[in-house]
CSV table of C-alpha atoms and ligand atoms in Angstrom, one decimal:
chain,number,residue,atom,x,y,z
A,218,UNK,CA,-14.1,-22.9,-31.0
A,219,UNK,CA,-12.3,-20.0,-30.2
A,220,UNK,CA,-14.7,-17.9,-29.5
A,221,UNK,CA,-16.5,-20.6,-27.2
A,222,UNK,CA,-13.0,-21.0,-25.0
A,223,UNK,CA,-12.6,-17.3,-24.5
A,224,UNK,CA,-16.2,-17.2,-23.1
A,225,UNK,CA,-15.5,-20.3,-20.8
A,226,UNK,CA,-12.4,-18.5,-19.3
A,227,UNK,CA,-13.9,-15.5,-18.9
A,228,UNK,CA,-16.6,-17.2,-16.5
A,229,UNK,CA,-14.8,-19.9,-15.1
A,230,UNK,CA,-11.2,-17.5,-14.1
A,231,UNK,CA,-13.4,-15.2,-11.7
A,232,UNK,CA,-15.6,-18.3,-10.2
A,233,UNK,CA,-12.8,-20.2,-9.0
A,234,UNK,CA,-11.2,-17.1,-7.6
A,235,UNK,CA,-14.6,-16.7,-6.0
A,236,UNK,CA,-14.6,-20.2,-4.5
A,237,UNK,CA,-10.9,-20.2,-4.0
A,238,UNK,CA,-11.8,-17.5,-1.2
A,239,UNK,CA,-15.0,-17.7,0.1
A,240,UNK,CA,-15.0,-20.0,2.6
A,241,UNK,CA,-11.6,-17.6,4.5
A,242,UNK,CA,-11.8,-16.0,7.7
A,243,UNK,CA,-9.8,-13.3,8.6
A,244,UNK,CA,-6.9,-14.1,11.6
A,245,UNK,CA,-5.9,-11.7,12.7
A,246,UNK,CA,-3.5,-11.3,16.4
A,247,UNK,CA,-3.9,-7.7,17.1
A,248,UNK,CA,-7.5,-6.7,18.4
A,249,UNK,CA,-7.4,-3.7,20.4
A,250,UNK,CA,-11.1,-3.2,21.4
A,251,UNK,CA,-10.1,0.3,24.0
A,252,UNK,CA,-11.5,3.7,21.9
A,253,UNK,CA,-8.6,5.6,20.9
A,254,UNK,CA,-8.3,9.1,20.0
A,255,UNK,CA,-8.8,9.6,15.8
A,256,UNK,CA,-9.2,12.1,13.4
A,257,UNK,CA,-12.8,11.6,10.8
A,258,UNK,CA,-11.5,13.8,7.5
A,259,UNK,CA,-14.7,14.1,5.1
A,260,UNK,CA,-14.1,16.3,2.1
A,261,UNK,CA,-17.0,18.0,0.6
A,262,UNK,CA,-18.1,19.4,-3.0
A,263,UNK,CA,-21.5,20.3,-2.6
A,264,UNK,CA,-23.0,17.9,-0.2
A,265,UNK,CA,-25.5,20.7,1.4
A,266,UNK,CA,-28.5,18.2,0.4
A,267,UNK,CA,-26.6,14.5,2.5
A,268,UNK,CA,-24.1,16.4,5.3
A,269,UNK,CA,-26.5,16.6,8.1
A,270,UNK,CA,-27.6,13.4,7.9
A,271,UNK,CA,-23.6,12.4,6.8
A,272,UNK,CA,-22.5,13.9,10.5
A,273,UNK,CA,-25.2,12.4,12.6
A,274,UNK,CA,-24.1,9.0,11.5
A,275,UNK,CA,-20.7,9.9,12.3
A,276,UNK,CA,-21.3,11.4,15.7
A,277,UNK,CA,-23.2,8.2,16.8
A,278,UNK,CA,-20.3,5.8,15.3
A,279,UNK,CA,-17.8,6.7,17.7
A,280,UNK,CA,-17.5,8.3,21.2
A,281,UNK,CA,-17.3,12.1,20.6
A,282,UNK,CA,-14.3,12.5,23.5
A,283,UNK,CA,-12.4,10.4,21.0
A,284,UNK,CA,-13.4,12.0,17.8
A,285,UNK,CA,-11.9,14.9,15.6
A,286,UNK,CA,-14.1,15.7,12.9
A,287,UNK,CA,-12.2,17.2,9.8
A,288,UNK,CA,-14.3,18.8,6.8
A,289,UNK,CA,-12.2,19.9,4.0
A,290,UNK,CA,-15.1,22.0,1.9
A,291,UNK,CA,-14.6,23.5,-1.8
A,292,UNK,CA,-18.6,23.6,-1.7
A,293,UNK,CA,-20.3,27.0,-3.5
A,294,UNK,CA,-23.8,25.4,-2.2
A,295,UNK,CA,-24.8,25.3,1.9
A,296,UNK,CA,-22.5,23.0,3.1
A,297,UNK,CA,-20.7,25.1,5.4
A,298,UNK,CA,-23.9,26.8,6.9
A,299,UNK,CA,-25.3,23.5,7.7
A,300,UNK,CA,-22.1,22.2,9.4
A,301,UNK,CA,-21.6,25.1,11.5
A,302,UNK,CA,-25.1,25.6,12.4
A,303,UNK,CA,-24.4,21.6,14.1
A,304,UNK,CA,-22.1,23.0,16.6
A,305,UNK,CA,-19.8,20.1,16.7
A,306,UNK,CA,-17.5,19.8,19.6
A,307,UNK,CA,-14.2,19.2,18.0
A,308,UNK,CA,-14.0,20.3,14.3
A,309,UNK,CA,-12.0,21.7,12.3
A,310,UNK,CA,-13.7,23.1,9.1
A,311,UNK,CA,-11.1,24.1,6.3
A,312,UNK,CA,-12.2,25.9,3.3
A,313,UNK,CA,-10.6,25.5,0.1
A,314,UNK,CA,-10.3,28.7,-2.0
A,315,UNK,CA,-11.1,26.7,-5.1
A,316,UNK,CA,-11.8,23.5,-6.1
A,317,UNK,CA,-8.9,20.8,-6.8
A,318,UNK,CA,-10.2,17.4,-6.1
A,319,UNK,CA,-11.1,15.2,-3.4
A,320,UNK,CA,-7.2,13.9,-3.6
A,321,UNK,CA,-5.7,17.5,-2.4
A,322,UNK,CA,-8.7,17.4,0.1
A,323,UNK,CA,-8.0,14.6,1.5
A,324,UNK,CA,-4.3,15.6,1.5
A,325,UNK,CA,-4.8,18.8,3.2
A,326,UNK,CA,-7.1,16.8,6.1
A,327,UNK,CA,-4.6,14.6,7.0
A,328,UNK,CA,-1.7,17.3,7.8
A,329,UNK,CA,-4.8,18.4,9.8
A,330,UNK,CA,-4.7,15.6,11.5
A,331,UNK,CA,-3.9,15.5,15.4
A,332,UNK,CA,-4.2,11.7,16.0
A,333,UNK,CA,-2.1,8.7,14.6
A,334,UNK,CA,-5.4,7.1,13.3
A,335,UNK,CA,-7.5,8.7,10.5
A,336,UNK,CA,-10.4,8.0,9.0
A,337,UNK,CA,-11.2,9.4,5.4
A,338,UNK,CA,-15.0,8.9,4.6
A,339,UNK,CA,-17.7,10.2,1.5
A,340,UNK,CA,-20.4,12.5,2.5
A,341,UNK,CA,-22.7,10.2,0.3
A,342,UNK,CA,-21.7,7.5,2.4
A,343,UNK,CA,-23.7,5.9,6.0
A,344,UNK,CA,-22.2,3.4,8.0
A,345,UNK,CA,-24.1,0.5,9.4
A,346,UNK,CA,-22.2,-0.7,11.9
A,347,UNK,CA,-20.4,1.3,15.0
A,348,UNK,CA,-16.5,2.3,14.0
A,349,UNK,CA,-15.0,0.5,16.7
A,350,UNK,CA,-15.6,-3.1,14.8
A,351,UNK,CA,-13.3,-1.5,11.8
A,352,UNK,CA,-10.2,0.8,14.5
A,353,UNK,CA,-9.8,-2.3,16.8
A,354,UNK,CA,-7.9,-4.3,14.3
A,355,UNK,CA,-5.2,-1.1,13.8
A,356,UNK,CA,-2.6,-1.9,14.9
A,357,UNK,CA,0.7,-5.2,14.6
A,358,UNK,CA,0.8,-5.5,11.2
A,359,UNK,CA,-2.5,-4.0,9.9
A,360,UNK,CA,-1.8,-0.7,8.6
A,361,UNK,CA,-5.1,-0.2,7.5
A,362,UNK,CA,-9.0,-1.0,7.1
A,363,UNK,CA,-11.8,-0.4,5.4
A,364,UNK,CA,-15.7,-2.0,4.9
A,365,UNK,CA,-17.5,-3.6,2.7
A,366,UNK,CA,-20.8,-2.1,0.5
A,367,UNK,CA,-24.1,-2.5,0.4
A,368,UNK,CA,-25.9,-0.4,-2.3
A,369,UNK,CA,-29.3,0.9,-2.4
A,370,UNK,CA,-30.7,-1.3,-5.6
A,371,UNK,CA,-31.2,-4.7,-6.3
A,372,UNK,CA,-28.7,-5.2,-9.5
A,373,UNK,CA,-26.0,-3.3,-7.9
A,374,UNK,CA,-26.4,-4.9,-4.6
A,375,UNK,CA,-26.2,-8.7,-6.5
A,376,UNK,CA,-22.9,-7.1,-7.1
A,377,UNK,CA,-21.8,-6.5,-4.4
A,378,UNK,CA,-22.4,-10.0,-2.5
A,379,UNK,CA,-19.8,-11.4,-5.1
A,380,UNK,CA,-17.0,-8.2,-4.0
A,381,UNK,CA,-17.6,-8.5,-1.1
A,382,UNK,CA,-16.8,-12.1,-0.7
A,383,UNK,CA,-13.9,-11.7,-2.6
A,384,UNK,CA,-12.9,-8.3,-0.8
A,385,UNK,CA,-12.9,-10.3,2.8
A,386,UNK,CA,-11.1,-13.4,1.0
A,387,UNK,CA,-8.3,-11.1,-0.4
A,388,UNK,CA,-7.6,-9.7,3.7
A,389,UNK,CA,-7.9,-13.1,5.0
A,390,UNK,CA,-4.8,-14.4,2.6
A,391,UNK,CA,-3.2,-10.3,3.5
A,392,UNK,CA,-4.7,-7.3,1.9
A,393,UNK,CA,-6.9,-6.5,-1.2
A,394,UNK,CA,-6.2,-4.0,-3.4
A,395,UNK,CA,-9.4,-2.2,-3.6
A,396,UNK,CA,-10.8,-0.2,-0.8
A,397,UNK,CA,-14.0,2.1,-0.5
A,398,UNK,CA,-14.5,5.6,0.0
A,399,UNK,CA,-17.6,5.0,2.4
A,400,UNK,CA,-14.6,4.1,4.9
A,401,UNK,CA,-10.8,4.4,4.7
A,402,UNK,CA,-8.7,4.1,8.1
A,403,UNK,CA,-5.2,4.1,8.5
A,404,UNK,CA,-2.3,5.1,10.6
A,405,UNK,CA,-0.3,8.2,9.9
A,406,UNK,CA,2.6,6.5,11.2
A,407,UNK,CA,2.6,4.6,8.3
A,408,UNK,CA,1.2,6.8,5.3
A,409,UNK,CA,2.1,10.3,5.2
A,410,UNK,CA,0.5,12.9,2.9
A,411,UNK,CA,3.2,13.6,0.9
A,412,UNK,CA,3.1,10.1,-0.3
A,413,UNK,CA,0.0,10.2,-2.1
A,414,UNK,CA,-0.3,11.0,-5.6
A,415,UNK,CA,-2.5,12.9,-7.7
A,416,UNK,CA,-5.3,10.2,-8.2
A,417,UNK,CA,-9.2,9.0,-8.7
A,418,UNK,CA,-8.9,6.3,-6.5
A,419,UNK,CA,-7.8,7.4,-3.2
A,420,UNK,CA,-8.9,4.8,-1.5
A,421,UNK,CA,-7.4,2.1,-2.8
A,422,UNK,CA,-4.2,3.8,-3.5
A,423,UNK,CA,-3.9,3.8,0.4
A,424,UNK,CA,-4.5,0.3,0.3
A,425,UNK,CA,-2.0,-0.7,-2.4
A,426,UNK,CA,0.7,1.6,-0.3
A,427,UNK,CA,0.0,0.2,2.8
A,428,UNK,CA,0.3,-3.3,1.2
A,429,UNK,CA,3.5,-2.3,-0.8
A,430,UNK,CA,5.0,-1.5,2.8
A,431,UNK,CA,5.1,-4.6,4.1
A,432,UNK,CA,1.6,-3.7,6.5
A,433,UNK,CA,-2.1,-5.8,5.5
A,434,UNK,CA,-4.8,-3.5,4.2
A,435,UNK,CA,-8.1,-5.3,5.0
A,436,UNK,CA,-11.6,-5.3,4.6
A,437,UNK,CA,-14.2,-6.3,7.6
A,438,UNK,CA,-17.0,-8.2,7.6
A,439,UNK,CA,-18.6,-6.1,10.7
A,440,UNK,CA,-18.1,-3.0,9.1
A,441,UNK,CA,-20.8,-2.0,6.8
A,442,UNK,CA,-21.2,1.1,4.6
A,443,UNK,CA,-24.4,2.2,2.3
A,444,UNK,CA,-23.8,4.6,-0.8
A,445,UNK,CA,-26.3,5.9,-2.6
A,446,UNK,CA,-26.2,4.9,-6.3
A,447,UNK,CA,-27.4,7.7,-8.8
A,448,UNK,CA,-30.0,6.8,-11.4
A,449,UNK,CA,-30.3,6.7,-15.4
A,450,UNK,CA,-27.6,8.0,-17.5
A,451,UNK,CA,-25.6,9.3,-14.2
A,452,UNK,CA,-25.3,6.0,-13.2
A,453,UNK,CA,-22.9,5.2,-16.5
A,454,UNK,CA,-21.2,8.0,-15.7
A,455,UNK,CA,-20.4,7.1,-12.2
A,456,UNK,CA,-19.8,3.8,-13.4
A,457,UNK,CA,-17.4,4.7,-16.1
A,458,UNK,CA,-15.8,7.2,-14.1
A,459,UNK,CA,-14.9,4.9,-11.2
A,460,UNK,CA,-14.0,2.5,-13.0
A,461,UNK,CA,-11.2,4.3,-14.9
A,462,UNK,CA,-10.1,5.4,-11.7
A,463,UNK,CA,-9.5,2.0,-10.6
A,464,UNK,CA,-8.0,0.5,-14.3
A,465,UNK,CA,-5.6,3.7,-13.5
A,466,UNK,CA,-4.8,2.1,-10.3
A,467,UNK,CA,-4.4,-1.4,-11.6
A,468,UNK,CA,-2.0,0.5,-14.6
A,469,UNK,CA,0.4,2.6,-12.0
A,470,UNK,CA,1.0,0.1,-9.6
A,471,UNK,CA,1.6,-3.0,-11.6
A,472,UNK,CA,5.5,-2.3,-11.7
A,473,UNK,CA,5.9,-2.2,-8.8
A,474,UNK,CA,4.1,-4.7,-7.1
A,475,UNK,CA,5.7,-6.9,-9.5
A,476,UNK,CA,9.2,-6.2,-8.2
A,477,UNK,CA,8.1,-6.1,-4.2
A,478,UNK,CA,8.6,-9.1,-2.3
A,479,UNK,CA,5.3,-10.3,-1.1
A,480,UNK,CA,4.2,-13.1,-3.3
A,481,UNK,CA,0.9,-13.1,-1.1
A,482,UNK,CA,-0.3,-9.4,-2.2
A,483,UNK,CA,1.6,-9.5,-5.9
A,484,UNK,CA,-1.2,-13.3,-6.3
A,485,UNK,CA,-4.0,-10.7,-5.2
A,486,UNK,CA,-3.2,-7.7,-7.1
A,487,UNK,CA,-2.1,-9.6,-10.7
A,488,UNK,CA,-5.6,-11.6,-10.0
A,489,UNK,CA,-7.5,-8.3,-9.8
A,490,UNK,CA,-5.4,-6.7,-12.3
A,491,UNK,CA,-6.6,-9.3,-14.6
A,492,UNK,CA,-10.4,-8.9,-13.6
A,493,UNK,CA,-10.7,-5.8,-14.4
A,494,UNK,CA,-8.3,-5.6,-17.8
A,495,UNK,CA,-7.9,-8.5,-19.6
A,496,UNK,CA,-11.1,-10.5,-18.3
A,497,UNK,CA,-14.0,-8.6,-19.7
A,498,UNK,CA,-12.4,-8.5,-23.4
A,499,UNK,CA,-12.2,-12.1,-23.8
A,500,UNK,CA,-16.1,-12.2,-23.4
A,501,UNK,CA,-16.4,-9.4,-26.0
A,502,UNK,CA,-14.1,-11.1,-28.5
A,503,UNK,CA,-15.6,-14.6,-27.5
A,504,UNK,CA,-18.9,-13.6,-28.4
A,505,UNK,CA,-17.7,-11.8,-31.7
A,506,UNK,CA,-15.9,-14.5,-32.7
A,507,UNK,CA,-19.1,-16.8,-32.2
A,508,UNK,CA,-20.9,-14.4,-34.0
A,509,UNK,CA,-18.6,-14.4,-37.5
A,510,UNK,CA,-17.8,-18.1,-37.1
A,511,UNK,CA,-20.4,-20.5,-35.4
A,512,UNK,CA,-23.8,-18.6,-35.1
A,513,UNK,CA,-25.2,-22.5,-34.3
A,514,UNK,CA,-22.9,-22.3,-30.6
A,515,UNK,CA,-24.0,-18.7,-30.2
A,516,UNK,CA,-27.7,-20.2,-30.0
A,517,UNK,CA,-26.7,-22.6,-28.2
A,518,UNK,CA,-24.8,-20.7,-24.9
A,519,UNK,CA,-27.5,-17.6,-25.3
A,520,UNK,CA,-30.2,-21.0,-24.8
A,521,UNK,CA,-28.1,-22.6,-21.7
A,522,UNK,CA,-28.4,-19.0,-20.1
A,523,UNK,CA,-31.7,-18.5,-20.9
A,524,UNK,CA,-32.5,-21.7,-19.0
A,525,UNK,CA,-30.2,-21.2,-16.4
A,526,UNK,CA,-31.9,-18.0,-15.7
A,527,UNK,CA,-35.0,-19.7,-14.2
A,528,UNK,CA,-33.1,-19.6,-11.1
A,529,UNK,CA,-33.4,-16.1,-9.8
A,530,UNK,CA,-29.8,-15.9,-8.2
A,531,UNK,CA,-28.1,-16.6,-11.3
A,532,UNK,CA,-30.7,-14.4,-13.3
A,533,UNK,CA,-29.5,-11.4,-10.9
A,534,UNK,CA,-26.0,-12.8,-10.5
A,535,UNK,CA,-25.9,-12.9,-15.0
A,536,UNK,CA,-27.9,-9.0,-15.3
A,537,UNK,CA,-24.9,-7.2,-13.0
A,538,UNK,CA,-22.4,-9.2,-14.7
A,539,UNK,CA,-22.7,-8.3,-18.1
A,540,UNK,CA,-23.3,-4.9,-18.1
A,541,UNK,CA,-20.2,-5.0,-15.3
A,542,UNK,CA,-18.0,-6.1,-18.0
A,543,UNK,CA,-19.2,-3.4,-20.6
A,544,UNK,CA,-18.4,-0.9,-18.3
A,545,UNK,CA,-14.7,-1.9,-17.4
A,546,UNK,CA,-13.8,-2.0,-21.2
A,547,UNK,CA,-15.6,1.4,-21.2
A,548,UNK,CA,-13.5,2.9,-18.1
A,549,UNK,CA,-10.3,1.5,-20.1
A,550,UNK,CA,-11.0,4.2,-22.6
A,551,UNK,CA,-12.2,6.6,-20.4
A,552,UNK,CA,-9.0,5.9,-18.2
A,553,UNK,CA,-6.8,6.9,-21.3
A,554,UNK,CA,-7.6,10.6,-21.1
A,555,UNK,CA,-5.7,11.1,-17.9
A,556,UNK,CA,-6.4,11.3,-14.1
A,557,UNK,CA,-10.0,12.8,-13.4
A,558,UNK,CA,-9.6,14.7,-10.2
A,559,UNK,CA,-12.8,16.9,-9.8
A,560,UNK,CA,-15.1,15.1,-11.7
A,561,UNK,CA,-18.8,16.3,-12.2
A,562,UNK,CA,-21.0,15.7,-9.6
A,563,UNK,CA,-23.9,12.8,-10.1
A,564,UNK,CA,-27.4,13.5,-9.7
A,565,UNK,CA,-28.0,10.4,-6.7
B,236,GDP,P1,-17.5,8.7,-5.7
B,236,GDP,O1,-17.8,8.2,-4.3
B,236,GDP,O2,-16.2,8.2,-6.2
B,236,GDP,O3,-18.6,8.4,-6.6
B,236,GDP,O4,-17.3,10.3,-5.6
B,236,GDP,P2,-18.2,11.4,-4.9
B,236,GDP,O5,-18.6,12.3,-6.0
B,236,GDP,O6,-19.3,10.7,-4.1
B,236,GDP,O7,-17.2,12.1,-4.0
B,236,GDP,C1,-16.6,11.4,-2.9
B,236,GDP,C2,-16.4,12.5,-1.8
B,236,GDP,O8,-15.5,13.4,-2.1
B,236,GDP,C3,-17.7,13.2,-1.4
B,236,GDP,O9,-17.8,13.5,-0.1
B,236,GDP,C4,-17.5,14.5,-2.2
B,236,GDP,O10,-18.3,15.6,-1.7
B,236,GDP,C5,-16.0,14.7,-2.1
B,236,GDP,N1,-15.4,15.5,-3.2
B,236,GDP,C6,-15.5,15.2,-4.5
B,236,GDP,N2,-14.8,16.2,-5.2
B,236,GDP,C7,-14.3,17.0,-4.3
B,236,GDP,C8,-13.5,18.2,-4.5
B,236,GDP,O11,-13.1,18.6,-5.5
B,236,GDP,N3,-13.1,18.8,-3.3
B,236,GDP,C9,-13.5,18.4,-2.1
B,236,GDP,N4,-13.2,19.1,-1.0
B,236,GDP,N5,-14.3,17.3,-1.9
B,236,GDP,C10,-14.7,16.6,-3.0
B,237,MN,MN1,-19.8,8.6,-3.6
């Protein structure tokens, strides 16, 4: 009977969370929908084959007057060749003399920086939507912003719709803890350089900082980002990899937000911490406990979900799931050798 409760929390924590948020909307008081002046940092490690394509996105988001363009590069393919052959009007290309990981990139592009609003975005990443729908809403007490995902496959995309629910939910309450690499804006005035430490997830780091000062870190609903996923065995890597990054979030911050003072953001960040921790064991041991003590109730939940599975959604919803959980518990061994920060480059 154990084994059949564990399984019953494990689905039923993360649905009501779901339907707990889906129906918020973001309010929000300060829109400012005037362009202003901000600086686009995109570190690069061998993105010769996607940074063409990577900066004509970019030059169309966003009116060029406005627009900096910072490339921190510790390629050894074409990258640089291609950039400079694009003759854009204001960039600033740095080259790293070796490779350190995106972190000091990203470090280096923001002392780069000459405007109070920067952008950090992947090369691997397209936006869908102009960059004025995700800048507008800097400013009051929003310290920072980023988009939600779409992915390039079916599974992962299935997903997504359920993060990205949750992602706009978290920002309507105040600020979610996870943000994306396809689009990270925030105001210097508030984050400095200095500040961040040597980690996987830079992205949400900013987030949680921002949040941990008091400012909302939000993600939009207008603002839309494609990544490309990598295929077959890169795709656990990637996975695996990420998700460690995040687990090692989750780990270093949990102190802290546990003494601040916003009950709002420590609700969110506990919630998520226990997503992706604690969550995805209790299906493992639920199911192994079902299998040593009542193989009769094993039949009889792996029949309900077989049934259940006529419906399409909840077929796709139930195939990203799963393997979703295997990977966490993977990336919480993974996450135990240490901060990756230049990790191996997936085949996409
Ligand atoms: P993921 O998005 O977390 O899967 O990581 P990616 O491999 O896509 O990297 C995100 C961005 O950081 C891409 O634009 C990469 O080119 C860039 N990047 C990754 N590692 C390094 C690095 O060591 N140095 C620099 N300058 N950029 C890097
Ligand atoms: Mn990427």
């Amino acid at each position: 009977m154990l084994g059949m409760l564990l399984i019953l929390v494990h689905f039923t924590e993360p649905i009501s969370y779901y339907l707990y948020l889906r129906n918020r909307k973001l309010n929000i008081e300060y829109i400012n929908n005037k362009y202003r002046n901000i600086s686009i940092i995109i570190p690069t490690y061998n993105e010769g084959e996607r940074i063409k394509e990577k900066l004509i996105n970019v030059l169309q988001s966003y009116p060029l007057d406005y627009m900096e363009i910072i490339i921190v590069d510790s390629s050894n393919d074409n990258t640089e060749e291609i950039v400079k052959s694009m003759q854009i009007h204001k960039l600033k290309f740095i080259k790293e003399k070796e490779r350190r990981g995106k972190i000091y990139a990203i470090r280096e592009g923001i002392k780069q920086a000459s405007n109070d609003i920067v952008v950090i975005t992947d090369a691997d990443a397209i936006w869908k939507d102009p960059l004025i729908n995700a800048i507008k809403y800097l400013g009051g007490n929003i310290g920072a912003v980023s988009c939600i995902k779409h992915a390039n496959s079916n599974v992962e995309n299935s997903y997504r719709n359920f993060y990205n629910i949750i992602r706009i939910g978290e920002s309507a309450i105040f600020s979610t803890p996870i943000f994306h690499g396809e689009l990270t804006a925030f105001r210097k005035d508030i984050i400095t350089p200095e500040e961040l430490p040597n980690v996987g997830a830079d992205d949400s780091t900013i987030a949680t900082l921002v949040s941990l000062k008091g400012y909302r870190a939000i993600c939009v609903e207008n603002m839309r980002a494609v990544e490309i996923a990598p295929r077959g065995l890169d795709y656990i890597t990637w996975k695996t990899r990420r998700g460690s990054h995040l687990i090692r979030h989750f780990t270093r911050f949990l102190s802290k937000v546990i003494r601040s003072k916003n009950r709002r953001f420590k609700g969110i960040f506990i919630e998520e911490f226990y997503l992706h921790l604690i969550n995805p064991w209790l299906l493992i041991i639920g199911l192994i406990l079902l299998s040593i003590w009542n193989l009769y109730l094993l039949i009889v939940l792996f029949s309900i979900s077989a049934i259940l599975s006529i419906n399409v959604k909840f077929r796709e919803a139930l195939r990203a799931w799963l393997p979703n959980q295997l990977f966490l518990i993977l990336s919480q061994f993974f996450a135990l050798r240490g901060e990756v920060l230049a990790w191996k480059k997936e085949r996409k």
